[in-house]
Coordinates of C-alpha atoms in Angstrom, one line a residue:
M1 CA 15.8 15.5 -10.2
K2 CA 12.4 15.2 -8.6
D3 CA 10.1 12.6 -10.3
I4 CA 7.4 14.9 -11.8
L5 CA 4.8 12.6 -12.2
C6 CA 4.9 12.4 -8.1
D7 CA 5.0 16.1 -7.7
E8 CA 2.7 16.8 -10.0
F9 CA 0.0 14.2 -8.2
Q10 CA 1.3 16.0 -4.7
N11 CA 0.3 19.8 -6.0
T12 CA -2.9 18.7 -7.5
V13 CA -3.9 17.1 -4.2
A14 CA -2.8 20.0 -2.4
E15 CA -5.1 22.1 -5.1
L16 CA -8.2 20.3 -4.8
L17 CA -8.1 19.1 -0.8
I18 CA -10.7 22.0 0.5
R19 CA -12.9 20.1 2.6
H20 CA -10.5 17.8 4.6
Q21 CA -7.2 20.3 5.8
S22 CA -7.5 19.8 9.3
I23 CA -4.9 17.1 10.3
L24 CA -7.2 15.3 12.2
D25 CA -9.7 15.0 8.9
I26 CA -6.6 13.9 7.3
L27 CA -5.6 11.0 9.9
S28 CA -9.2 10.2 10.0
K29 CA -10.3 9.8 6.4
S30 CA -6.7 7.9 5.4
Q31 CA -7.8 5.5 8.4
E32 CA -11.2 5.2 6.7
A33 CA -9.6 5.0 3.1
I34 CA -7.3 2.2 4.0
A35 CA -9.9 -0.1 5.8
R36 CA -11.7 0.5 2.5
V37 CA -9.2 -0.9 0.7
N38 CA -9.3 -4.1 2.7
R39 CA -12.9 -4.0 2.5
A40 CA -12.7 -4.1 -0.8
V41 CA -10.4 -6.9 -1.1
V42 CA -12.4 -9.4 1.4
K43 CA -15.0 -8.4 -1.2
T44 CA -13.3 -9.7 -4.1
V45 CA -13.3 -13.7 -1.9
T46 CA -16.7 -13.3 -0.1
N47 CA -18.8 -11.8 -2.9
C48 CA -17.3 -12.0 -6.5
G49 CA -15.6 -15.1 -5.2
C50 CA -13.1 -14.4 -8.1
L51 CA -10.4 -15.1 -5.2
K52 CA -10.3 -17.4 -2.4
I53 CA -7.6 -17.7 0.9
Y54 CA -6.5 -21.0 1.3
A55 CA -4.7 -20.0 4.6
E56 CA -2.3 -22.9 7.4
K57 CA 0.0 -22.8 9.2
K58 CA 2.9 -23.3 7.1
S59 CA 5.7 -25.3 8.7
I60 CA 8.9 -24.4 8.5
P61 CA 12.4 -26.5 8.4
E62 CA 14.7 -26.1 11.2
E63 CA 17.9 -25.6 8.2
A64 CA 16.0 -23.4 6.5
Q65 CA 17.7 -20.4 5.7
L66 CA 16.6 -16.7 5.5
E67 CA 16.4 -17.0 1.8
D68 CA 14.1 -19.9 1.6
L69 CA 11.7 -18.5 3.3
K70 CA 10.4 -16.9 0.0
K71 CA 9.4 -20.1 -1.3
L72 CA 8.1 -21.7 1.5
L73 CA 5.9 -18.9 2.5
D74 CA 3.3 -16.8 0.2
T75 CA 0.0 -15.3 0.0
H76 CA -2.5 -17.4 1.1
L77 CA -4.6 -16.7 -2.3
S78 CA -5.6 -18.3 -5.3
G79 CA -7.7 -17.3 -8.1
Q80 CA -7.1 -15.0 -10.5
I81 CA -8.5 -11.3 -9.8
C82 CA -11.5 -10.3 -12.1
P83 CA -11.4 -7.0 -13.6
N84 CA -14.0 -5.8 -11.8
C85 CA -12.4 -6.0 -8.4
K86 CA -8.9 -5.1 -9.8
E87 CA -10.6 -1.5 -10.6
I88 CA -12.9 -1.6 -7.4
I89 CA -9.3 -2.4 -5.8
E90 CA -7.9 0.5 -7.9
G91 CA -10.1 3.3 -7.0
E92 CA -9.7 2.7 -3.0
L93 CA -5.8 2.6 -3.2
G94 CA -6.2 5.9 -5.0
K95 CA -8.2 7.3 -2.6
T96 CA -5.6 6.4 -0.1
L97 CA -2.7 7.3 -2.1
F98 CA -4.8 10.9 -2.2
Y99 CA -5.3 10.9 1.2
L100 CA -1.5 9.7 2.0
T101 CA -0.1 12.4 -0.1
A102 CA -3.0 14.6 1.7
L103 CA -1.0 14.2 5.0
C104 CA 3.0 14.8 3.1
N105 CA 1.4 18.1 2.3
A106 CA 0.2 19.0 5.7
V107 CA 3.4 18.0 7.3
D108 CA 5.5 19.5 4.7
V109 CA 7.1 16.3 3.3
N110 CA 8.0 15.6 -0.1
L111 CA 6.3 12.3 -1.3
Y112 CA 9.1 12.0 -4.0
D113 CA 11.3 11.8 -1.3
V114 CA 9.4 9.2 1.0
F115 CA 9.7 6.7 -2.0
L116 CA 13.9 7.9 -2.6
K117 CA 14.5 7.6 0.9
E118 CA 12.2 3.9 1.8
H119 CA 13.6 2.9 -1.6
K120 CA 17.6 3.3 -0.5
K121 CA 16.8 1.3 2.9
I122 CA 14.9 -1.5 1.3
S123 CA 17.6 -1.7 -1.2
T124 CA 20.7 -1.4 1.3
L125 CA 19.4 -3.4 4.0
R126 CA 17.4 -5.8 1.9
I127 CA 15.7 -8.7 3.1
F128 CA 17.2 -7.7 6.6
N129 CA 14.7 -4.6 6.6
F130 CA 11.4 -7.2 7.1
T131 CA 12.8 -9.6 9.5

């Protein structure tokens, strides 16, 4: 059974996407949308300051096992995202999701099927999927 919310979202995107129906528009708009997500995250550090980045090379002991990496590595972020920054990032992620869904529509791919296949793949391969 397909997820109703995902299908409804995909159908709504299909109905609303009028001006940027060209695959070229969809690709460039999706790239622009993800750049805006990146910029919004950067602004949490540079404009608001609710988050800080502390990045340095992590030393990984030779005897470390693959499962140890989760504890040894981190996001390099500290702080708590403020409600305003969170709202901005969510909005930008929404636009990214919109254009991802538009791309699915343009190439006749069901977004929910993509979720299911990716979930099955990462559930089966687990951590070895990303090494």
